[in-house]
Amino acid sequence: MTGAETLTATARVDQEWAGEVRRLAAERDAVILAHNYQVPEIQDVADHVGDSLALSRLAAASTASVIVFAGVYFMAETAKILAPDRTVLIPEVRAGCSLADSITAEQVREWKAEHPGAAVVAYVNTSAEVKAESDLCCTSANAAQVVASVPADREVLFLPDQFLGAYVRRVTGRANLRVWAGECHVHAGISPADLRRKANADPRAELFIHPECGCSTAALWQSGEGDLPAGRTRVLSTGGMLEAARTTKAPAVLVATETGMLHQLRKANPAVRWEAANPDAVCRYMKMTTPAALLRCLREGVTEVTVDPGVASRARRAVQAMLTAGAR
Ligand code: 13P
Ligand code: SF4
């Protein structure tokens, strides 16, 4: 077989797979939601691709009987909290999150006991049980607005991401914000040094930085100090990056987040050279949703995500507040 023939055969298999996925989704009356970090094939076959906030809103608004969540477990759980009467399926049940694992409900209860009266603001990257212990949820797209909605004289316990928390403290100027010391191993690995080196090597490039990154607060400080290009450095959620991608005039953009994001950015603006700030920033959990796993999920109806109804109803108030807070 020639190279061209092999390519055609591969494209045919991909097309057959996508056709079968769409057929099974229609048969089950399922909507497929995919996070921006999923592998390109999954993003391309999904009904909607987006950031945590957009996908939560879509799950809440969807009228489909089944929600297939191509993402990680806390995202599917959030969809179930918002759509308790719907069947929520996750193609790979082992797709966890190192950040969500960095705090338990018991630890939240202990932390609250040490700070009576404080408002607990939980990042969406948390388990349903942790959300149930929280007053408000947020995503990276609206963390600062959610924190700002708490009266200025009330102490805030922000969890679990230390970099997002430090970023929020810096942009809100809030001194009474305590931050849990959790982190995402993927984003924590994108260092200020990586970013500075790449930005210096490419003086016309813009910098899009996810606030979970180890470099995010440093980046704000560095741009304030002139160490990073102030006019070219932006801290954005993955959805915010996509919006900014459509209008950027820069010839190149350095992207500091999980590398799956590059697929949507390249599609949104192919004229720009999109480059990962750290090409090793790959989330193994997000990549567990393979084309085969999605097909099996739709064929066999596995794995169904359940949340204890008592936990879900306590978590729902906090999650609903996240949906109505400003987007970015
Ligand atoms: P977004 O909220 O920007 O989608 O980022 C979430 C994230 O890191 C998912 O793990
Ligand atoms: Fe969790 Fe980090 Fe993976 Fe996002 S990139 S799912 S925060 S481990």
GROMACS .gro file of C-alpha atoms and ligand atoms in nm:
model
  346
    1MET     CA    1   0.000   0.000   0.000
    2THR     CA    2   0.137   0.348  -0.085
    3GLY     CA    3   0.156   0.630   0.170
    4ALA     CA    4  -0.141   0.804   0.008
    5GLU     CA    5  -0.349   0.485   0.015
    6THR     CA    6  -0.268   0.431   0.384
    7LEU     CA    7  -0.375   0.786   0.457
    8THR     CA    8  -0.703   0.736   0.276
    9ALA     CA    9  -0.765   0.411   0.463
   10THR     CA   10  -0.701   0.587   0.797
   11ALA     CA   11  -0.932   0.873   0.702
   12ARG     CA   12  -1.201   0.621   0.609
   13VAL     CA   13  -1.173   0.444   0.947
   14ASP     CA   14  -1.194   0.784   1.123
   15GLN     CA   15  -1.501   0.876   0.923
   16GLU     CA   16  -1.668   0.542   0.997
   17TRP     CA   17  -1.594   0.588   1.367
   18ALA     CA   18  -1.736   0.941   1.368
   19GLY     CA   19  -2.044   0.825   1.176
   20GLU     CA   20  -2.105   0.545   1.425
   21VAL     CA   21  -2.060   0.783   1.721
   22ARG     CA   22  -2.313   1.026   1.574
   23ARG     CA   23  -2.557   0.743   1.493
   24LEU     CA   24  -2.542   0.600   1.845
   25ALA     CA   25  -2.574   0.947   2.000
   26ALA     CA   26  -2.891   1.009   1.799
   27GLU     CA   27  -3.027   0.667   1.893
   28ARG     CA   28  -2.977   0.741   2.265
   29ASP     CA   29  -3.089   1.106   2.236
   30ALA     CA   30  -2.747   1.196   2.376
   31VAL     CA   31  -2.557   1.523   2.363
   32ILE     CA   32  -2.177   1.491   2.362
   33LEU     CA   33  -1.990   1.761   2.555
   34ALA     CA   34  -1.610   1.775   2.526
   35HIS     CA   35  -1.359   1.981   2.720
   36ASN     CA   36  -1.097   2.184   2.532
   37TYR     CA   37  -0.823   1.945   2.655
   38GLN     CA   38  -0.968   1.634   2.492
   39VAL     CA   39  -0.787   1.469   2.199
   40PRO     CA   40  -0.873   1.630   1.860
   41GLU     CA   41  -1.090   1.337   1.735
   42ILE     CA   42  -1.316   1.368   2.041
   43GLN     CA   43  -1.338   1.746   2.010
   44ASP     CA   44  -1.429   1.715   1.642
   45VAL     CA   45  -1.709   1.460   1.694
   46ALA     CA   46  -1.868   1.634   1.995
   47ASP     CA   47  -2.180   1.850   1.982
   48HIS     CA   48  -2.010   2.117   2.193
   49VAL     CA   49  -1.650   2.186   2.295
   50GLY     CA   50  -1.573   2.437   2.567
   51ASP     CA   51  -1.433   2.535   2.903
   52SER     CA   52  -1.569   2.419   3.240
   53LEU     CA   53  -1.812   2.709   3.269
   54ALA     CA   54  -1.956   2.682   2.918
   55LEU     CA   55  -1.996   2.305   2.946
   56SER     CA   56  -2.170   2.333   3.284
   57ARG     CA   57  -2.410   2.586   3.137
   58LEU     CA   58  -2.474   2.359   2.838
   59ALA     CA   59  -2.539   2.061   3.066
   60ALA     CA   60  -2.788   2.264   3.271
   61ALA     CA   61  -2.970   2.388   2.959
   62SER     CA   62  -2.967   2.066   2.757
   63THR     CA   63  -3.292   1.884   2.690
   64ALA     CA   64  -3.121   1.563   2.571
   65SER     CA   65  -3.206   1.246   2.766
   66VAL     CA   66  -2.838   1.155   2.802
   67ILE     CA   67  -2.534   1.378   2.859
   68VAL     CA   68  -2.206   1.216   2.754
   69PHE     CA   69  -1.926   1.407   2.924
   70ALA     CA   70  -1.592   1.372   2.748
   71GLY     CA   71  -1.377   1.523   3.019
   72VAL     CA   72  -1.277   1.434   3.372
   73TYR     CA   73  -1.489   1.297   3.655
   74PHE     CA   74  -1.562   1.617   3.849
   75MET     CA   75  -1.699   1.773   3.528
   76ALA     CA   76  -1.942   1.484   3.471
   77GLU     CA   77  -2.040   1.502   3.838
   78THR     CA   78  -2.109   1.875   3.802
   79ALA     CA   79  -2.332   1.799   3.502
   80LYS     CA   80  -2.521   1.543   3.712
   81ILE     CA   81  -2.565   1.796   3.995
   82LEU     CA   82  -2.714   2.042   3.747
   83ALA     CA   83  -2.923   1.789   3.555
   84PRO     CA   84  -3.028   1.531   3.818
   85ASP     CA   85  -3.310   1.390   3.605
   86ARG     CA   86  -3.078   1.314   3.313
   87THR     CA   87  -2.849   1.015   3.259
   88VAL     CA   88  -2.488   1.135   3.265
   89LEU     CA   89  -2.225   0.907   3.114
   90ILE     CA   90  -1.848   0.937   3.127
   91PRO     CA   91  -1.651   0.736   2.869
   92GLU     CA   92  -1.359   0.673   3.105
   93VAL     CA   93  -1.449   0.652   3.471
   94ARG     CA   94  -1.084   0.654   3.581
   95ALA     CA   95  -1.035   1.005   3.440
   96GLY     CA   96  -0.968   1.189   3.764
   97CYS     CA   97  -0.794   1.518   3.843
   98SER     CA   98  -0.488   1.576   4.061
   99LEU     CA   99  -0.623   1.916   4.161
  100ALA     CA  100  -0.964   1.783   4.268
  101ASP     CA  101  -0.780   1.516   4.469
  102SER     CA  102  -0.588   1.779   4.664
  103ILE     CA  103  -0.872   1.840   4.914
  104THR     CA  104  -1.137   1.621   5.081
  105ALA     CA  105  -1.473   1.718   5.232
  106GLU     CA  106  -1.332   1.635   5.577
  107GLN     CA  107  -1.046   1.881   5.523
  108VAL     CA  108  -1.294   2.151   5.417
  109ARG     CA  109  -1.496   2.094   5.735
  110GLU     CA  110  -1.181   2.124   5.947
  111TRP     CA  111  -1.073   2.441   5.765
  112LYS     CA  112  -1.418   2.597   5.812
  113ALA     CA  113  -1.410   2.512   6.183
  114GLU     CA  114  -1.084   2.709   6.212
  115HIS     CA  115  -1.246   3.012   6.041
  116PRO     CA  116  -1.605   3.042   6.158
  117GLY     CA  117  -1.814   3.278   5.946
  118ALA     CA  118  -1.583   3.264   5.644
  119ALA     CA  119  -1.731   3.208   5.296
  120VAL     CA  120  -1.598   2.900   5.117
  121VAL     CA  121  -1.534   2.951   4.746
  122ALA     CA  122  -1.457   2.624   4.568
  123TYR     CA  123  -1.308   2.598   4.223
  124VAL     CA  124  -1.518   2.368   4.005
  125ASN     CA  125  -1.225   2.122   4.002
  126THR     CA  126  -1.349   1.957   4.324
  127SER     CA  127  -1.556   1.653   4.418
  128ALA     CA  128  -1.933   1.678   4.471
  129GLU     CA  129  -1.876   1.627   4.846
  130VAL     CA  130  -1.638   1.925   4.860
  131LYS     CA  131  -1.885   2.138   4.663
  132ALA     CA  132  -2.155   2.041   4.914
  133GLU     CA  133  -1.939   2.195   5.192
  134SER     CA  134  -1.893   2.518   4.996
  135ASP     CA  135  -2.092   2.840   4.968
  136LEU     CA  136  -2.000   2.931   4.612
  137CYS     CA  137  -1.833   2.759   4.318
  138CYS     CA  138  -1.635   2.927   4.042
  139THR     CA  139  -1.434   2.839   3.735
  140SER     CA  140  -1.120   3.004   3.604
  141ALA     CA  141  -1.349   3.218   3.384
  142ASN     CA  142  -1.526   3.388   3.676
  143ALA     CA  143  -1.321   3.324   3.995
  144ALA     CA  144  -1.248   3.694   4.056
  145GLN     CA  145  -1.613   3.797   4.008
  146VAL     CA  146  -1.737   3.522   4.241
  147VAL     CA  147  -1.490   3.623   4.513
  148ALA     CA  148  -1.581   3.990   4.464
  149SER     CA  149  -1.948   3.901   4.525
  150VAL     CA  150  -1.864   3.812   4.888
  151PRO     CA  151  -1.896   4.120   5.118
  152ALA     CA  152  -1.553   4.280   5.156
  153ASP     CA  153  -1.540   4.234   5.533
  154ARG     CA  154  -1.614   3.861   5.521
  155GLU     CA  155  -1.318   3.627   5.518
  156VAL     CA  156  -1.293   3.396   5.213
  157LEU     CA  157  -1.152   3.043   5.209
  158PHE     CA  158  -1.053   2.973   4.849
  159LEU     CA  159  -0.983   2.615   4.743
  160PRO     CA  160  -0.812   2.409   4.618
  161ASP     CA  161  -0.581   2.578   4.364
  162GLN     CA  162  -0.302   2.792   4.510
  163PHE     CA  163  -0.208   2.958   4.180
  164LEU     CA  164  -0.563   3.052   4.086
  165GLY     CA  165  -0.612   3.170   4.446
  166ALA     CA  166  -0.299   3.386   4.435
  167TYR     CA  167  -0.410   3.526   4.099
  168VAL     CA  168  -0.756   3.610   4.240
  169ARG     CA  169  -0.601   3.774   4.545
  170ARG     CA  170  -0.384   3.987   4.319
  171VAL     CA  171  -0.662   4.101   4.084
  172THR     CA  172  -0.920   4.161   4.359
  173GLY     CA  173  -0.668   4.313   4.600
  174ARG     CA  174  -0.839   4.117   4.878
  175ALA     CA  175  -0.628   4.070   5.191
  176ASN     CA  176  -0.880   3.848   5.377
  177LEU     CA  177  -0.858   3.565   5.121
  178ARG     CA  178  -0.703   3.244   5.248
  179VAL     CA  179  -0.589   2.995   4.987
  180TRP     CA  180  -0.561   2.614   5.007
  181ALA     CA  181  -0.221   2.483   4.894
  182GLY     CA  182  -0.343   2.249   4.618
  183GLU     CA  183  -0.224   2.242   4.260
  184CYS     CA  184  -0.273   2.078   3.923
  185HIS     CA  185   0.044   1.888   3.838
  186VAL     CA  186   0.012   1.981   3.468
  187HIS     CA  187  -0.028   2.356   3.514
  188ALA     CA  188   0.213   2.378   3.807
  189GLY     CA  189   0.477   2.242   3.571
  190ILE     CA  190   0.459   2.549   3.345
  191SER     CA  191   0.719   2.768   3.510
  192PRO     CA  192   0.786   3.143   3.496
  193ALA     CA  193   1.132   3.060   3.360
  194ASP     CA  194   0.986   2.860   3.066
  195LEU     CA  195   0.763   3.147   2.979
  196ARG     CA  196   1.022   3.421   3.009
  197ARG     CA  197   1.269   3.229   2.794
  198LYS     CA  198   1.013   3.167   2.519
  199ALA     CA  199   0.873   3.521   2.532
  200ASN     CA  200   1.223   3.666   2.498
  201ALA     CA  201   1.296   3.443   2.201
  202ASP     CA  202   0.981   3.557   2.020
  203PRO     CA  203   0.941   3.932   2.082
  204ARG     CA  204   0.626   3.970   1.871
  205ALA     CA  205   0.439   3.678   2.029
  206GLU     CA  206   0.146   3.727   2.267
  207LEU     CA  207   0.120   3.517   2.585
  208PHE     CA  208  -0.207   3.344   2.683
  209ILE     CA  209  -0.177   3.207   3.036
  210HIS     CA  210  -0.425   2.989   3.225
  211PRO     CA  211  -0.456   3.107   3.588
  212GLU     CA  212  -0.394   2.754   3.722
  213CYS     CA  213  -0.036   2.776   3.591
  214GLY     CA  214   0.261   2.799   3.822
  215CYS     CA  215   0.357   3.103   3.615
  216SER     CA  216   0.026   3.294   3.628
  217THR     CA  217   0.078   3.521   3.929
  218ALA     CA  218   0.445   3.551   3.847
  219ALA     CA  219   0.341   3.652   3.494
  220LEU     CA  220   0.121   3.933   3.624
  221TRP     CA  221   0.400   4.051   3.848
  222GLN     CA  222   0.658   4.017   3.571
  223SER     CA  223   0.444   4.210   3.323
  224GLY     CA  224   0.388   4.478   3.591
  225GLU     CA  225   0.766   4.497   3.635
  226GLY     CA  226   0.827   4.499   3.258
  227ASP     CA  227   0.991   4.156   3.278
  228LEU     CA  228   0.722   4.013   3.052
  229PRO     CA  229   0.557   4.222   2.779
  230ALA     CA  230   0.262   4.391   2.960
  231GLY     CA  231   0.053   4.462   2.650
  232ARG     CA  232   0.103   4.109   2.523
  233THR     CA  233   0.043   3.905   2.841
  234ARG     CA  234  -0.311   3.788   2.917
  235VAL     CA  235  -0.439   3.554   3.190
  236LEU     CA  236  -0.742   3.367   3.050
  237SER     CA  237  -0.959   3.060   3.104
  238THR     CA  238  -0.956   2.815   2.813
  239GLY     CA  239  -1.284   2.968   2.686
  240GLY     CA  240  -1.133   3.316   2.720
  241MET     CA  241  -0.832   3.204   2.514
  242LEU     CA  242  -1.060   3.096   2.234
  243GLU     CA  243  -1.242   3.426   2.232
  244ALA     CA  244  -0.913   3.617   2.228
  245ALA     CA  245  -0.785   3.389   1.950
  246ARG     CA  246  -1.047   3.519   1.710
  247THR     CA  247  -0.933   3.879   1.735
  248THR     CA  248  -0.559   3.866   1.803
  249LYS     CA  249  -0.337   4.048   1.554
  250ALA     CA  250  -0.017   3.884   1.681
  251PRO     CA  251   0.171   3.657   1.437
  252ALA     CA  252   0.233   3.403   1.715
  253VAL     CA  253   0.091   3.318   2.056
  254LEU     CA  254   0.258   3.123   2.338
  255VAL     CA  255  -0.006   2.918   2.515
  256ALA     CA  256   0.046   2.830   2.881
  257THR     CA  257  -0.205   2.554   2.951
  258GLU     CA  258  -0.271   2.188   2.867
  259THR     CA  259  -0.169   2.127   2.505
  260GLY     CA  260  -0.512   1.994   2.395
  261MET     CA  261  -0.615   2.360   2.382
  262LEU     CA  262  -0.404   2.416   2.071
  263HIS     CA  263  -0.651   2.225   1.852
  264GLN     CA  264  -0.937   2.474   1.902
  265LEU     CA  265  -0.703   2.773   1.888
  266ARG     CA  266  -0.559   2.661   1.554
  267LYS     CA  267  -0.907   2.607   1.417
  268ALA     CA  268  -1.024   2.946   1.542
  269ASN     CA  269  -0.736   3.137   1.383
  270PRO     CA  270  -0.515   2.937   1.146
  271ALA     CA  271  -0.315   3.248   1.046
  272VAL     CA  272  -0.149   3.259   1.389
  273ARG     CA  273   0.141   3.033   1.494
  274TRP     CA  274   0.015   2.870   1.816
  275GLU     CA  275   0.290   2.731   2.035
  276ALA     CA  276   0.278   2.552   2.370
  277ALA     CA  277   0.474   2.731   2.646
  278ASN     CA  278   0.559   2.379   2.766
  279PRO     CA  279   0.491   2.096   2.517
  280ASP     CA  280   0.501   1.846   2.806
  281ALA     CA  281   0.192   2.001   2.968
  282VAL     CA  282  -0.029   1.704   2.888
  283CYS     CA  283  -0.303   1.588   3.127
  284ARG     CA  284  -0.305   1.210   3.129
  285TYR     CA  285  -0.657   1.209   3.272
  286MET     CA  286  -0.799   1.417   2.988
  287LYS     CA  287  -0.628   1.192   2.735
  288MET     CA  288  -0.791   0.877   2.881
  289THR     CA  289  -1.102   0.943   2.671
  290THR     CA  290  -0.997   0.763   2.356
  291PRO     CA  291  -1.212   0.721   2.042
  292ALA     CA  292  -1.265   0.356   2.143
  293ALA     CA  293  -1.378   0.458   2.493
  294LEU     CA  294  -1.634   0.701   2.352
  295LEU     CA  295  -1.772   0.438   2.117
  296ARG     CA  296  -1.803   0.184   2.399
  297CYS     CA  297  -1.970   0.444   2.619
  298LEU     CA  298  -2.240   0.506   2.359
  299ARG     CA  299  -2.283   0.140   2.268
  300GLU     CA  300  -2.305   0.003   2.620
  301GLY     CA  301  -2.430   0.307   2.813
  302VAL     CA  302  -2.128   0.309   3.045
  303THR     CA  303  -2.025   0.447   3.283
  304GLU     CA  304  -2.318   0.618   3.447
  305VAL     CA  305  -2.225   0.895   3.691
  306THR     CA  306  -2.427   0.913   4.011
  307VAL     CA  307  -2.419   1.166   4.294
  308ASP     CA  308  -2.588   1.104   4.627
  309PRO     CA  309  -2.908   1.317   4.612
  310GLY     CA  310  -2.842   1.477   4.952
  311VAL     CA  311  -2.489   1.575   4.849
  312ALA     CA  312  -2.615   1.695   4.510
  313SER     CA  313  -2.880   1.921   4.658
  314ARG     CA  314  -2.627   2.083   4.896
  315ALA     CA  315  -2.376   2.124   4.613
  316ARG     CA  316  -2.634   2.260   4.367
  317ARG     CA  317  -2.672   2.599   4.538
  318ALA     CA  318  -2.299   2.665   4.510
  319VAL     CA  319  -2.285   2.543   4.149
  320GLN     CA  320  -2.589   2.749   4.045
  321ALA     CA  321  -2.417   3.060   4.180
  322MET     CA  322  -2.122   2.981   3.956
  323LEU     CA  323  -2.345   2.971   3.648
  324THR     CA  324  -2.492   3.313   3.712
  325ALA     CA  325  -2.166   3.491   3.803
  326GLY     CA  326  -1.995   3.701   3.532
  327ALA     CA  327  -1.823   3.495   3.265
  328ARG     CA  328  -1.477   3.650   3.264
  32913P     P1  329  -1.117   2.580   3.222
  32913P     O1  330  -1.210   2.611   3.334
  32913P     O2  331  -1.051   2.701   3.168
  32913P     O3  332  -1.187   2.494   3.124
  32913P     O4  333  -0.994   2.497   3.278
  32913P     C1  334  -1.017   2.388   3.346
  32913P     C2  335  -0.915   2.291   3.370
  32913P     O5  336  -0.802   2.305   3.399
  32913P     C3  337  -0.972   2.165   3.358
  32913P     O6  338  -0.899   2.080   3.422
  330SF4    FE1  339  -0.714   1.832   3.661
  330SF4    FE2  340  -0.495   1.957   3.581
  330SF4    FE3  341  -0.594   1.764   3.432
  330SF4    FE4  342  -0.723   1.997   3.453
  330SF4     S1  343  -0.525   1.964   3.360
  330SF4     S2  344  -0.811   1.790   3.466
  330SF4     S3  345  -0.677   2.054   3.663
  330SF4     S4  346  -0.512   1.740   3.639
   0.00000   0.00000   0.00000
